[in-house]
Structure formats: structure tokens, C-alpha cells
mmCIF file of C-alpha atoms in Angstrom:
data_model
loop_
_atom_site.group_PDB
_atom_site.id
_atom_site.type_symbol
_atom_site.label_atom_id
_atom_site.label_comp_id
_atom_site.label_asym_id
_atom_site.label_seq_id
_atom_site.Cartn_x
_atom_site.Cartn_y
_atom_site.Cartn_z
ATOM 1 C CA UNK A 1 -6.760 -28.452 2.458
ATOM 2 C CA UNK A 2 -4.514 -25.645 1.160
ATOM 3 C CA UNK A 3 -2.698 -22.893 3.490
ATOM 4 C CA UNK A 4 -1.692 -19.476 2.220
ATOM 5 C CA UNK A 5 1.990 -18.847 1.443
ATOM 6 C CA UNK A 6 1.943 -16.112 4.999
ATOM 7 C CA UNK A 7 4.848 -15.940 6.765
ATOM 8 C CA UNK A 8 3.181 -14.523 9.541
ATOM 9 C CA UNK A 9 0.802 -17.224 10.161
ATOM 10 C CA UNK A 10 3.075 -19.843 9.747
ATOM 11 C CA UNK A 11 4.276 -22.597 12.784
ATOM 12 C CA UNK A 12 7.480 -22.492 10.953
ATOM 13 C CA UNK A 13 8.826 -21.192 8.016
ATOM 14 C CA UNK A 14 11.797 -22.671 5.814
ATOM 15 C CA UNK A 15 14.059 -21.011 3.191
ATOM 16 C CA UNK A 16 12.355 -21.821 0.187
ATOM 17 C CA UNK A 17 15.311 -24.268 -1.193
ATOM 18 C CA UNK A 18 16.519 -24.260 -4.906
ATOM 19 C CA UNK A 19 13.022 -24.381 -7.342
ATOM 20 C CA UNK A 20 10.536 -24.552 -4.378
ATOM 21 C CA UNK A 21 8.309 -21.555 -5.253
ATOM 22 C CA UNK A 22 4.827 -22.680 -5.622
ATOM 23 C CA UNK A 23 3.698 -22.533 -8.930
ATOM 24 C CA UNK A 24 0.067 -22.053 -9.624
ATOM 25 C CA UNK A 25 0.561 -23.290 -13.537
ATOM 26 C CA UNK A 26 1.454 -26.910 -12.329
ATOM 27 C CA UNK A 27 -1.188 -29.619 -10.996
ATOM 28 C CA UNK A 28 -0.950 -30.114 -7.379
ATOM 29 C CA UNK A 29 -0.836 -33.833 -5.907
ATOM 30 C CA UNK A 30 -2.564 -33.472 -2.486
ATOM 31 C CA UNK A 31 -2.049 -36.169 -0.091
ATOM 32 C CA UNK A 32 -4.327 -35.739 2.952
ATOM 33 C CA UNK A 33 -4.085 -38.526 5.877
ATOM 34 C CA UNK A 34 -7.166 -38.014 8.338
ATOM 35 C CA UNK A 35 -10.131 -40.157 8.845
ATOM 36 C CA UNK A 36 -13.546 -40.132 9.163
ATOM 37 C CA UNK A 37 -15.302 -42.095 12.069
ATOM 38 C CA UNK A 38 -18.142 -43.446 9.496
ATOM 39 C CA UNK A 39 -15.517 -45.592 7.691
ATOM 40 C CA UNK A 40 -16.160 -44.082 4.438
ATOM 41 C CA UNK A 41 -13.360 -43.344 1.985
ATOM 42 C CA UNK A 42 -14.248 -41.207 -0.903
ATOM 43 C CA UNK A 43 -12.140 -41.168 -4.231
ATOM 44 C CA UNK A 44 -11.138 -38.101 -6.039
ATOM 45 C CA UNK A 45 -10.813 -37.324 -9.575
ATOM 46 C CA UNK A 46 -8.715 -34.824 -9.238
ATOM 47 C CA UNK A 47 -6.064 -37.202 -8.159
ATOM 48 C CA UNK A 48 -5.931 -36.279 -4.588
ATOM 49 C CA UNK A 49 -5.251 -39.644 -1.493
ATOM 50 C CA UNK A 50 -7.700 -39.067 1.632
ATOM 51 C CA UNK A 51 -6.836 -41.758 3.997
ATOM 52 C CA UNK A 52 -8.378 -40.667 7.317
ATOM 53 C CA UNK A 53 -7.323 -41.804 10.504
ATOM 54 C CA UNK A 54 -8.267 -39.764 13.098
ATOM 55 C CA UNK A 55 -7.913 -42.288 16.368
ATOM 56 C CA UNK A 56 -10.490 -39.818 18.239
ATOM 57 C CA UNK A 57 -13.496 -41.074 15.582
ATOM 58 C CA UNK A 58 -12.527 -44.779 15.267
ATOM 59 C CA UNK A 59 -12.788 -46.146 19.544
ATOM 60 C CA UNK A 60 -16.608 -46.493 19.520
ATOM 61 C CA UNK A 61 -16.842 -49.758 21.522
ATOM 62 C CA UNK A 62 -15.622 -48.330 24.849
ATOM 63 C CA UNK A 63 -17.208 -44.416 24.182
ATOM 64 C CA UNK A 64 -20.032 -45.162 26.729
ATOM 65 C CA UNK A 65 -17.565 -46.330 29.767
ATOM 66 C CA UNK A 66 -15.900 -43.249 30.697
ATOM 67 C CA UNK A 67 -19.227 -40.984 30.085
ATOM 68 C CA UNK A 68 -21.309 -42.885 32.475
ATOM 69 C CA UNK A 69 -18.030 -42.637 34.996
ATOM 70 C CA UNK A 70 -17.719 -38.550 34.489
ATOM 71 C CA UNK A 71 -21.538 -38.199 34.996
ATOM 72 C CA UNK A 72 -21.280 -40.026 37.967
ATOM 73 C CA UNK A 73 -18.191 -38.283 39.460
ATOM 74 C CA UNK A 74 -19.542 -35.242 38.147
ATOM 75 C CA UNK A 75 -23.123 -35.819 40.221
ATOM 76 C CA UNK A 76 -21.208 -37.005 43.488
ATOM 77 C CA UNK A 77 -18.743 -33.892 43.202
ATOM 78 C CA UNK A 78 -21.865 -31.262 42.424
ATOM 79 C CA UNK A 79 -23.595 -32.674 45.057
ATOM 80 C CA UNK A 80 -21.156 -32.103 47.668
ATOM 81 C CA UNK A 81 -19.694 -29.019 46.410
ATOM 82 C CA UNK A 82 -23.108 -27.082 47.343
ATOM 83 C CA UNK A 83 -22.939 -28.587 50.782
ATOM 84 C CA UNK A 84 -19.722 -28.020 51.707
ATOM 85 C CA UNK A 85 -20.050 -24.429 49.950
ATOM 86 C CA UNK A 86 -23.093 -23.972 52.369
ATOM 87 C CA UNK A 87 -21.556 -25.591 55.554
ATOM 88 C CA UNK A 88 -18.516 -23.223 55.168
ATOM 89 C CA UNK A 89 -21.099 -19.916 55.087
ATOM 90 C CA UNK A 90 -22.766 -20.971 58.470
ATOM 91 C CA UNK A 91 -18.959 -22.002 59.835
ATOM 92 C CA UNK A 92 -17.624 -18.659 58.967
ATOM 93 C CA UNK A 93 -14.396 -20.849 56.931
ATOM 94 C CA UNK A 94 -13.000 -19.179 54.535
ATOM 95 C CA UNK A 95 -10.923 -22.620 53.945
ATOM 96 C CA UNK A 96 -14.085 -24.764 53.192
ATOM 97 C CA UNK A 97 -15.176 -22.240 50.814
ATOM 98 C CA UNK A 98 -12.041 -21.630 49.052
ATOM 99 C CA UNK A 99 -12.152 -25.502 49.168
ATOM 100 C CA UNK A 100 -15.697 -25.247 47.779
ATOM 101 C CA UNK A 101 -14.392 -23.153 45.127
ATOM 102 C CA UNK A 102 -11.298 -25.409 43.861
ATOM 103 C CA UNK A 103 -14.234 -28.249 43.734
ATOM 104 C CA UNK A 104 -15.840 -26.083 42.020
ATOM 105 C CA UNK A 105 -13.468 -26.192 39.524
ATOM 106 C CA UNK A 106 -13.361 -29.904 39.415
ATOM 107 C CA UNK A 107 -17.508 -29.574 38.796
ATOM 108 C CA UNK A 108 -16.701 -27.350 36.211
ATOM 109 C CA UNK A 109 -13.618 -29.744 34.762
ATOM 110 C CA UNK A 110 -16.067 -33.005 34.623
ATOM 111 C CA UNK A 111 -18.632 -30.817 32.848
ATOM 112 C CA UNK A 112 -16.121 -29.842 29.904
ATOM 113 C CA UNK A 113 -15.357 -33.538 29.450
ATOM 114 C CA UNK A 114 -19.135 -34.799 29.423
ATOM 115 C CA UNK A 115 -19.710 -31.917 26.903
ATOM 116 C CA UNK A 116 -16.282 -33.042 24.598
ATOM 117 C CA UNK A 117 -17.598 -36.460 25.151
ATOM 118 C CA UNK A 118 -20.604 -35.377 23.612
ATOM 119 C CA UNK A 119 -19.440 -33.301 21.143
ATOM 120 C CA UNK A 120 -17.260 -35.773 19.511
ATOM 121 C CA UNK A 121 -20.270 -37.606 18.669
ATOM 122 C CA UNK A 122 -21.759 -35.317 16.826
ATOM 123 C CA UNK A 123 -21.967 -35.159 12.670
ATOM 124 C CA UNK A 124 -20.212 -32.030 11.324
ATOM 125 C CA UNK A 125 -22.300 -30.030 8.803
ATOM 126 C CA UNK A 126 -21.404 -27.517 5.993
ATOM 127 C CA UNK A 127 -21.467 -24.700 7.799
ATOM 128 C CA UNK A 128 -18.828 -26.432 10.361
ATOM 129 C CA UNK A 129 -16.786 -28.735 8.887
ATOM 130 C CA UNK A 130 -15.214 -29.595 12.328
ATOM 131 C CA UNK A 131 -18.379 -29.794 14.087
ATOM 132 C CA UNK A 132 -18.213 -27.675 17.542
ATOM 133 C CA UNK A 133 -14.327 -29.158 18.743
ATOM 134 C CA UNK A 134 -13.293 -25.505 19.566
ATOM 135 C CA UNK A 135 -16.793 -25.533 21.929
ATOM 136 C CA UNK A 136 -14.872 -26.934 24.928
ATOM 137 C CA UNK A 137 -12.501 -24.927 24.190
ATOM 138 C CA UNK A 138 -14.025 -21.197 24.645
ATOM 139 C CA UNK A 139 -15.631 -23.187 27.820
ATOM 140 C CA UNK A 140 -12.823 -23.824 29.262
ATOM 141 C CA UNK A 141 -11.405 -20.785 28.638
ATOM 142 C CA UNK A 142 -14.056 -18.992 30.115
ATOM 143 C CA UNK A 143 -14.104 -21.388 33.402
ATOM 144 C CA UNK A 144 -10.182 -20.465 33.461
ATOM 145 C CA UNK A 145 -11.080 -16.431 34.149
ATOM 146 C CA UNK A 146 -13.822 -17.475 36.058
ATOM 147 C CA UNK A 147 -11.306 -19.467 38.342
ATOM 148 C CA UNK A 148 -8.937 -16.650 38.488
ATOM 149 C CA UNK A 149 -11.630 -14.061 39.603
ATOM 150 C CA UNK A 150 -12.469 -16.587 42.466
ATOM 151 C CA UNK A 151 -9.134 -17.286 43.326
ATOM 152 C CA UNK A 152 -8.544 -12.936 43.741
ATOM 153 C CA UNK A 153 -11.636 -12.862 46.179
ATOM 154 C CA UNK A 154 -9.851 -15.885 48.182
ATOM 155 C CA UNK A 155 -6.966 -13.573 48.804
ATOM 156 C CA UNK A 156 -8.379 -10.505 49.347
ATOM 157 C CA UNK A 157 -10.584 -12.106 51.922
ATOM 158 C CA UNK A 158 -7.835 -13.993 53.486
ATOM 159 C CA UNK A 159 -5.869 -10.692 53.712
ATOM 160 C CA UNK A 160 -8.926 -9.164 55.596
ATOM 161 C CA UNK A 161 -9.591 -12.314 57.833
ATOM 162 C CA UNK A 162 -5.523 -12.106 58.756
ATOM 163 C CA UNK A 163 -5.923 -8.718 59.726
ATOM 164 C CA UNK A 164 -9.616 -8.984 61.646
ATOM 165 C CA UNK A 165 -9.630 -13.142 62.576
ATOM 166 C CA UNK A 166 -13.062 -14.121 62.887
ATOM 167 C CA UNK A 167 -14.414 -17.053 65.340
ATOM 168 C CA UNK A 168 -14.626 -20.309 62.786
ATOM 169 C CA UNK A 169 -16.737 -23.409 63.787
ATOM 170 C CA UNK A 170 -13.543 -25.632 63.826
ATOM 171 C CA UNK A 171 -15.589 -28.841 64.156
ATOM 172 C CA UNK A 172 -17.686 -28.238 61.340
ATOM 173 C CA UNK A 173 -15.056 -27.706 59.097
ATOM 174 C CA UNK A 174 -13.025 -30.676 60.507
ATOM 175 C CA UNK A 175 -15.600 -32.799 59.467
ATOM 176 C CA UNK A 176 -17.065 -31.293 56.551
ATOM 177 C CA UNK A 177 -13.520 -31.199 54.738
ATOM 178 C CA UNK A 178 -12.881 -34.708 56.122
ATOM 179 C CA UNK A 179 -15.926 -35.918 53.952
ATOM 180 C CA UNK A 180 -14.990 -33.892 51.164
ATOM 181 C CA UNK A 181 -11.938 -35.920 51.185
ATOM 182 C CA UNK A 182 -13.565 -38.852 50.861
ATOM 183 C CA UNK A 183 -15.636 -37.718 48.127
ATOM 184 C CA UNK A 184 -12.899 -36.516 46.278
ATOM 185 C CA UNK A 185 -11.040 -40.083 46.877
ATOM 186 C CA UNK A 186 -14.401 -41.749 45.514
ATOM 187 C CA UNK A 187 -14.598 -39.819 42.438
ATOM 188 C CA UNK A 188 -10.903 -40.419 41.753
ATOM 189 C CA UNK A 189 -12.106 -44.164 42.289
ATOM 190 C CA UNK A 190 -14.820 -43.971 39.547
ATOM 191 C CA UNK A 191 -12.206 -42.032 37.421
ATOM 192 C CA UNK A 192 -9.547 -44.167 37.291
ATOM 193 C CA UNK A 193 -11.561 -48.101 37.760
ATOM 194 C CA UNK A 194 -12.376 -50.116 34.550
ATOM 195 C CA UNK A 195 -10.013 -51.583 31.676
ATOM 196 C CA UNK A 196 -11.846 -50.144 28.728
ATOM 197 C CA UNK A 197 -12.821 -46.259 28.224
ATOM 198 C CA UNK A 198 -10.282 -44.262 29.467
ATOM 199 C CA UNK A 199 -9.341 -41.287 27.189
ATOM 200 C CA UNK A 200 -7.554 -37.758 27.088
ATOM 201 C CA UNK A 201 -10.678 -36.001 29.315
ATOM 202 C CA UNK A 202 -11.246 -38.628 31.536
ATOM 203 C CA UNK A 203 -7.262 -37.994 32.196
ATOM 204 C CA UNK A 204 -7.990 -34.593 33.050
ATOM 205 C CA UNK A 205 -10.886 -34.583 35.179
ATOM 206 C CA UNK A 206 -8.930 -37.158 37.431
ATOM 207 C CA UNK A 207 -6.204 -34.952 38.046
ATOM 208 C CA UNK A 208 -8.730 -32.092 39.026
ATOM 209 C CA UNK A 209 -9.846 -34.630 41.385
ATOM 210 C CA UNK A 210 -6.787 -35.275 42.870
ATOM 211 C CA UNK A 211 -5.437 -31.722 42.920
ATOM 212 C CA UNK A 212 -8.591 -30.825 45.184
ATOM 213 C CA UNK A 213 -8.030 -33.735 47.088
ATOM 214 C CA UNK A 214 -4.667 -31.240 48.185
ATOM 215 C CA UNK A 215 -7.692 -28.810 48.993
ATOM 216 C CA UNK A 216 -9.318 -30.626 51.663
ATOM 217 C CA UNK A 217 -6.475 -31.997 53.253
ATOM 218 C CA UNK A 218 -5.693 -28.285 53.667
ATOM 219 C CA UNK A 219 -8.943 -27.882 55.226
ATOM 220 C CA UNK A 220 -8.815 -30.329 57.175
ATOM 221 C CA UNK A 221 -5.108 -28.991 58.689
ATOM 222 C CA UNK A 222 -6.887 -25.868 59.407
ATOM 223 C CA UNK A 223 -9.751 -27.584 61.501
ATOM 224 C CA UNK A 224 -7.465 -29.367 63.329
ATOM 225 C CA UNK A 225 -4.953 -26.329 63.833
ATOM 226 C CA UNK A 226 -7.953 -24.265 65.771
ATOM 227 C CA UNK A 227 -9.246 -26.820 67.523
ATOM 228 C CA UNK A 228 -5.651 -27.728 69.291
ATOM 229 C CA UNK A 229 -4.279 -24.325 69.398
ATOM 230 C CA UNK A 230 -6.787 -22.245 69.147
ATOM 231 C CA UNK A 231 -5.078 -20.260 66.012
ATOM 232 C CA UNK A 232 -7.918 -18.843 63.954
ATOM 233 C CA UNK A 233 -5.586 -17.591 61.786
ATOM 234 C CA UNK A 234 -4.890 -20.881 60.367
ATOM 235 C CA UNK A 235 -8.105 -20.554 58.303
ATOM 236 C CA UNK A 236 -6.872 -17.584 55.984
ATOM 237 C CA UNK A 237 -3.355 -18.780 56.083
ATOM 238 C CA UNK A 238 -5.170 -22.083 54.273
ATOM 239 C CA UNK A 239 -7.774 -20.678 52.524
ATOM 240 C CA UNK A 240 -4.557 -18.106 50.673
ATOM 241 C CA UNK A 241 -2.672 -21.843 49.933
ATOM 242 C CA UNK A 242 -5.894 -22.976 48.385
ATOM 243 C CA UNK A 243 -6.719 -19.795 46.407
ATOM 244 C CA UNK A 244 -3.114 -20.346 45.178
ATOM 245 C CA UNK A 245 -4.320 -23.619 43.521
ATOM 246 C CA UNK A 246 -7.435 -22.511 42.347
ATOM 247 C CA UNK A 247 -5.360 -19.268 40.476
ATOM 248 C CA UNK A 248 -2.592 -22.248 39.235
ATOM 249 C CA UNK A 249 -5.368 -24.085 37.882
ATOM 250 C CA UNK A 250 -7.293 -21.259 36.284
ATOM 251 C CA UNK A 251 -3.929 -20.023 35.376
ATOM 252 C CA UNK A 252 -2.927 -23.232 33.052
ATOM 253 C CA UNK A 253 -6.560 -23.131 31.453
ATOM 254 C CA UNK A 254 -5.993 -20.008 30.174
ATOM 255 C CA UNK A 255 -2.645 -20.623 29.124
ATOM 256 C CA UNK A 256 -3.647 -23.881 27.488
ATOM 257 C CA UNK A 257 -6.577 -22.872 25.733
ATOM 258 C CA UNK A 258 -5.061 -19.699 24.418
ATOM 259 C CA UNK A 259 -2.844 -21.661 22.739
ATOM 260 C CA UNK A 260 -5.401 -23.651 21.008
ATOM 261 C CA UNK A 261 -7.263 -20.263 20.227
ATOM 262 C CA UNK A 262 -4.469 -18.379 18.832
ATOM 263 C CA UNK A 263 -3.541 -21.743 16.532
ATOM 264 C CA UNK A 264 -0.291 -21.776 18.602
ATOM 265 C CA UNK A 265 2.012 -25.320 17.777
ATOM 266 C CA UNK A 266 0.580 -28.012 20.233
ATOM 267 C CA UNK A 267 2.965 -28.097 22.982
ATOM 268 C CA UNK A 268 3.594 -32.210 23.262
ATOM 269 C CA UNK A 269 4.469 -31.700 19.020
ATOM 270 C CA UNK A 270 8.237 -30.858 18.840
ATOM 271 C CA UNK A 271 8.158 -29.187 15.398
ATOM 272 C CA UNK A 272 12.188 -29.785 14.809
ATOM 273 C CA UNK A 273 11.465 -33.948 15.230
ATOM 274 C CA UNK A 274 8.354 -33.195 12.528
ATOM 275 C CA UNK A 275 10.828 -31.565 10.344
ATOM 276 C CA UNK A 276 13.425 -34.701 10.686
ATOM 277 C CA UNK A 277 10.948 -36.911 9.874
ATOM 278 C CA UNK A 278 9.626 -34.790 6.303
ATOM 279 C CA UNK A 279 13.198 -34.924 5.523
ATOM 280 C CA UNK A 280 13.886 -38.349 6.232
ATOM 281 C CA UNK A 281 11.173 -39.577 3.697
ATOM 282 C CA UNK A 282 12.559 -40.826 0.104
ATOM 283 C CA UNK A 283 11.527 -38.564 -2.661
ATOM 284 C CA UNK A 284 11.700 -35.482 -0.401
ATOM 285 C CA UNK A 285 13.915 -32.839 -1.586
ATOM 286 C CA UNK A 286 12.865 -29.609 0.573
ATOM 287 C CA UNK A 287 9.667 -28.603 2.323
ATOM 288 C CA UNK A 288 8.360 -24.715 2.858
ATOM 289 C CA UNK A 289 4.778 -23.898 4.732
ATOM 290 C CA UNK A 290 4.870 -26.085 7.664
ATOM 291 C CA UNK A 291 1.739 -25.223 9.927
ATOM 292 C CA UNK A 292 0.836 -27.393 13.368
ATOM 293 C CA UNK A 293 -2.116 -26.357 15.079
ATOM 294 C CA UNK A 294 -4.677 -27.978 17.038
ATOM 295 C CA UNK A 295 -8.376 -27.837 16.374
ATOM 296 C CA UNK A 296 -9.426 -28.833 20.193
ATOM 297 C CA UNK A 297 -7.852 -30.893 22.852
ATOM 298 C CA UNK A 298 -6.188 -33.908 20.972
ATOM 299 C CA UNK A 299 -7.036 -33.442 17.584
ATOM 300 C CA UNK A 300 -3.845 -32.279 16.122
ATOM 301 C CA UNK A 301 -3.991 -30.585 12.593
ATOM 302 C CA UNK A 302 -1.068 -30.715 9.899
ATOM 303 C CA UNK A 303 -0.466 -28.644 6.976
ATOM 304 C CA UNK A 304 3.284 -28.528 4.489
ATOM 305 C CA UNK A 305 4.145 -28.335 1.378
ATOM 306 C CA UNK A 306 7.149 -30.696 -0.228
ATOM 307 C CA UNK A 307 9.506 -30.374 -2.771
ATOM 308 C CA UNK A 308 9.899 -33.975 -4.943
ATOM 309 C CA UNK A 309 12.664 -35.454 -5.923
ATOM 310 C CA UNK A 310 13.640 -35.987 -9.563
ATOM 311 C CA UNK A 311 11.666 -39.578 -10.901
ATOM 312 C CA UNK A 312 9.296 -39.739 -7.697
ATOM 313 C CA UNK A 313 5.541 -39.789 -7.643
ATOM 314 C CA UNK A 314 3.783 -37.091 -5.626
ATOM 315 C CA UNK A 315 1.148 -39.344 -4.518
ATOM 316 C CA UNK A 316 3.477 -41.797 -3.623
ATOM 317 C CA UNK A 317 5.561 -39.342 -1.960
ATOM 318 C CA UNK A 318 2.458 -38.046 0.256
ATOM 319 C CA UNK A 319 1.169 -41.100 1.045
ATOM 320 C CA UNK A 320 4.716 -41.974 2.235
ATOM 321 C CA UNK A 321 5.424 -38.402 4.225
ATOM 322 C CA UNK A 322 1.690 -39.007 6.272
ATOM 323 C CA UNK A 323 2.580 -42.683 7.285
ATOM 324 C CA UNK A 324 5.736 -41.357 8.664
ATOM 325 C CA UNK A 325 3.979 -38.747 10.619
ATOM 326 C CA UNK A 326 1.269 -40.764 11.935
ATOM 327 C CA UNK A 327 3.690 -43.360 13.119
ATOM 328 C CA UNK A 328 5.893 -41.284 14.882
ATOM 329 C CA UNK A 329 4.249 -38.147 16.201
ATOM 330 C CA UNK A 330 0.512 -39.794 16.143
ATOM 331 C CA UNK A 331 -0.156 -36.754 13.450
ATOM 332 C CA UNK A 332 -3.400 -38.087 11.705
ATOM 333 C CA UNK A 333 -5.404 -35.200 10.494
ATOM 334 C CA UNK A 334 -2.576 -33.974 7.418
ATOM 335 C CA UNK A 335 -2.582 -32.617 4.659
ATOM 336 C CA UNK A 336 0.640 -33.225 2.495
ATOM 337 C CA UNK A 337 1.009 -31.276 -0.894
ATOM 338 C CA UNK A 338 3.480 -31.835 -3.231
ATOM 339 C CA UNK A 339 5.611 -29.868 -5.774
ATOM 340 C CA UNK A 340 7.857 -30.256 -8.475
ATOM 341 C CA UNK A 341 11.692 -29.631 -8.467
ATOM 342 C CA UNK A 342 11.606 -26.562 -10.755
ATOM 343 C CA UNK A 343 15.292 -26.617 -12.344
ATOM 344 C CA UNK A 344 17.130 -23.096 -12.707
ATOM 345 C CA UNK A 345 17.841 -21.749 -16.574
ATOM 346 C CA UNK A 346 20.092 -19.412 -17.407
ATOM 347 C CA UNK A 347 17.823 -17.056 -20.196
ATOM 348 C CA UNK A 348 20.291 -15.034 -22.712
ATOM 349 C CA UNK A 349 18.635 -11.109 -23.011
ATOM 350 C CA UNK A 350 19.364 -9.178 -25.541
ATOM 351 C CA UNK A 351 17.671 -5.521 -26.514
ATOM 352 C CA UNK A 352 14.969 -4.906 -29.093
ATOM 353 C CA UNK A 353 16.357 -4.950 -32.710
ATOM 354 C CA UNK A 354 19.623 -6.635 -31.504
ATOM 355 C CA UNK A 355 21.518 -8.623 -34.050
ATOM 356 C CA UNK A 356 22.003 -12.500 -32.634
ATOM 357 C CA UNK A 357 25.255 -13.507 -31.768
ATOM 358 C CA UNK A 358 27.276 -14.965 -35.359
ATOM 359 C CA UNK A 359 27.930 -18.203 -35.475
ATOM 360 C CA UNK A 360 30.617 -19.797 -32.980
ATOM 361 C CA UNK A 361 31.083 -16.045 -31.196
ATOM 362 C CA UNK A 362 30.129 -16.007 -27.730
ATOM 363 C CA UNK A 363 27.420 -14.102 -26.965
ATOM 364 C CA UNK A 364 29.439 -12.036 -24.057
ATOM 365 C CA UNK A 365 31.801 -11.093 -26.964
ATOM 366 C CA UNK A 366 28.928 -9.482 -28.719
ATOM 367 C CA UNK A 367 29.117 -5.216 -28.639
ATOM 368 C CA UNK A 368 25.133 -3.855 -29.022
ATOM 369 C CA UNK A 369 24.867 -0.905 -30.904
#
């Protein structure tokens, strides 16, 4: 897969070194390291390696243990969510439905990861040759506004229940958030149980669960507040600490997603540790069009163009250059092209109709008429 010679769209950008232009007049070795998840490994005559490795495509066995766990955390946290959402309408809490609305976000979290689950199953076609990755992405994106719009409602409604403190139904939301608790602790349960299965979104949806754990303790502090004290307040003054997860969580959606959108470097890839490693492979002279981007959560894309070395193999050297990065930065969707040194001559110009230099003068010697 070729990249254009932009500056502007580039991760990073070297100083071409001595000879490193790209020359369109020379064949191009192309050494590409990903991998399919059907096993196949087609040749090419045109003398370019595919050696695919993508680890996403090649951990079938387990694929069916952490789906069945996110459905089932994602029924039991559904389920709840519209009770608790309901419970805190009668109740006049604001906490149990800003609490509502952070689980809502874990609903919403478990859904992406069924969905990636799913998606990472299917075949890509010619139309998209990375099937519908960037999918989950523009979700999550879009649940990332959506939490920030809820989380501004939370505040504003806090700010109005500070100023004109309504009577709450304290037991209600005592127990009501004490159950959401526990459901919260159960999915965390179903999250995080079995040996086999676990994977990047079953990762994330457990820390959702957890964070909204935070959320019904909080309503639960607020329950207990008006029932001892009587302090109604306590239920805005919660309900503005949980709005302030629900905007932190929307917050790094958007953030996180953007990048992904806008082809930004993934954030674990340090791109100076990439550019050791390119260096540190025999046969590599310079590089020039580095480009790190990430095609969804996880799958990692890797573009660059390398100078040889005199009496080295550009095959060789790209095979070599996408075994280093797959080793040490787990890079395994690359795409390695290689160059040849192009050695600097010195051309002698001389004006129409000039005479040559005689023999054994030098040619700076020579007067032109």
C-alpha cells in the first residue's frame, strides 16, 4: 500500500538523507507484514512479501467467550438502567437519574463492543477493503456528544435544584442505588470471570462498569445524607459529581475517537522508539514518509519508506524492518517499501557549441567564447 510523498499528512516527516528521493524510474520492493484471518497467503509476481499477521483475525477459539459475557452484562445493565431511570422520576432524584444516565453510558459502552465483536467477524468486500472497523468508531463518537449533552442537563438541573431544593423520596433512592450497586458489581463479575476470551473491548466495557459503580455509591451517599440530616441539597450536590463523570467520560470518547478519525498517531505508539527500531535494522540507511494511524480501536496501521544500504536486498531488508516492528511495538498491519541509495554525480556543463576541454587541461581552466 503506497502513501503520497505530503508533508502535511504525514505522522512524521524526516530530512530526506543523501539519495533518498523517490524515484518513479526504479522498481519498488514492497514488503507488507499484515495478515489475513483466513490463513491464506497469496504470492506476487511483482515481487512484493505479504506476510499478514494481524493478532485481531487469528484468536478464533475463544471469540464466542467474551460476546456471550457483554450480551449478558449488557442485558442485566439495560434492564436496570430503565428501572432505576424510572424509580428516580417518581423519587424526584436528580442523583438516580444522573446515575441512570452514567449507566446509560455503560449500556451504550457494552453495545459498541458487541457491535466491534461483531464487526470483526465480518468479510471485507471491494468496496471496503477494511470492512466497517471505523463503524464503532463514528458510534462511539456519537455516544461521546450524546454523553456530554446529558452531562450539561445534569448541571443545569442541579444548579436549579440548589437554588429551589425539592422534597426527594430518600428511601427510594437509598435502595434503588443500593441495587444498582450490586448490579454494577455483577456485571463487573461477568466481565472480568473466565480464563479464555478476554480482549481490548471487553477491557473497556469493564471499566465503564466500574466507573458507574463510583455513580451509585454517590447515590447511595445522597440517600443516606437526607435521610439522617435531612439535607435535600445533597441530591444536586451528587447528581453535579456524577454529571462530572458522565462529561469525563463523554469527554475521553470524543477525544479518543477524534484521534482515530483525524488519522492522528495512536497514542500507546511512541513514534521516536518506531524510528529507533527502522534504524536499528541492517541494510537500513535512512527512512522518509513515516505514517502511524489507526484504522479502529487496536488495529494499528504502518506506512515508511527506507533507504537500502549498498549490497542489501530490499525484500530482505523489508521482511527484516516488519519483524522488528511486530516484535517490539506489536505493529502488524505494515507496509515497508524500499529504495535504492541513489549516489551523487558531479555533471560537467558546458554551453551550446563549446569546444571540450584539450587534453590534460582542466576543465575550470577552460575560457568559453
Amino acid at each position: 500500500m503506497g502513501v503520497p510523498d505530503d508533508p502535511g499528512s504525514s505522522a512524521h516527516e524526516r530530512p530526506r538523507g543523501r539519495g533518498a528521493g523517490h524515484d518513479h524510474g526504479h522498481r519498488h520492493d514492497h514488503g507488507h507484514d499484515h495478515d489475513h484471518g483466513d490463513g491464506r497467503h497469496q504470492g506476487h509476481g511483482d515481487g512484493r512479501r505479504h506476510d499478514h499477521g494481524d493478532p485481531r483475525h487469528h484468536d478464533h477459539d475463544h471469540r464466542g467467550a467474551p460476546l456471550r459475557r457483554l450480551i449478558a452484562a449488557f442485558a442485566l445493565t439495560t434492564s436496570f438502567l430503565l428501572v432505576e431511570a424510572a424509580v428516580g422520576w417518581w423519587s424526584k432524584s436528580l442523583a438516580l437519574l444522573a446515575d441512570a444516565g452514567h449507566m446509560l453510558a455503560d449500556a451504550a459502552a457494552l453495545a459498541l463492543a458487541i457491535i466491534a465483536q461483531r464487526i470483526a467477524a465480518q468479510a471485507r468486500t471491494r468496496a471496503r477493503t477494511y470492512g466497517f472497523r471505523r463503524a464503532e468508531v463514528l458510534a462511539a463518537f456519537a455516544n461521546g456528544i450524546a454523553l456530554a449533552l446529558t452531562a450539561t442537563w445534569i448541571f443545569i438541573e442541579a444548579a436549579r435544584r440548589w437554588r429551589e431544593p425539592q422534597e426527594v423520596h430518600a428511601e427510594a433512592l437509598t435502595i434503588t442505588a443500593a441495587v444498582g450497586l450490586i448490579v454494577n458489581v455483577a456485571s463487573a463479575l461477568l466481565l472480568s470471570t473466565g480464563e479464555h476470551g478476554h480482549n481490548i473491548n471487553t477491557r473497556a466495557a469493564l471499566a465503564h462498569v466500574l466507573s458507574d459503580a463510583l455513580g451509585s455509591v454517590g447515590a447511595i451517599l445522597a440517600g443516606v445524607l437526607i435521610l439522617a440530616f435531612g439535607w435535600t441539597r445533597a441530591d444536586p450536590v451528587i447528581s453535579a459529581a456524577i454529571g462530572g463523570l458522565v462529561l469525563w467520560g463523554g469527554w475521553r470518547l470524543v477525544r479518543d475517537t477524534s484521534r482515530v478519525l483525524m488519522e492522528g498517531s495512536p497514542i500507546e505508539i511512541d513514534l521516536a522508539d518506531v524510528e529507533t527500531t527502522i534504524r536499528s535494522v541492517p541494510g537500513v540507511v535512512d527512512f522518509h514518509d513515516l505514517h502511524v494511524w489507526s484504522i479502529s480501536d487496536g488495529f494499528n496501521v504502518l506506512t515508511v519508506h527506507v533507504v537500502l544500504a549498498k549490497g542489501h536486498h530490499g525484500t530482505d531488508v523489508a521482511a527484516a524492518v516488519a519483524r522488528r516492528l511486530r516484535e517490539q511495538h506489536a505493529l502488524t498491519h505494515c507496509t515497508i517499501q524500499p529504495e535504492p541509495l541513489q549516489e551523487e554525480h558531479l555533471v560537467t556543463l558546458r554551453r551550446p557549441g563549446a569546444r571540450s576541454p584539450r587534453d590534460g587541461e582542466p576543465a575550470s581552466s577552460r575560457r568559453d567564447p
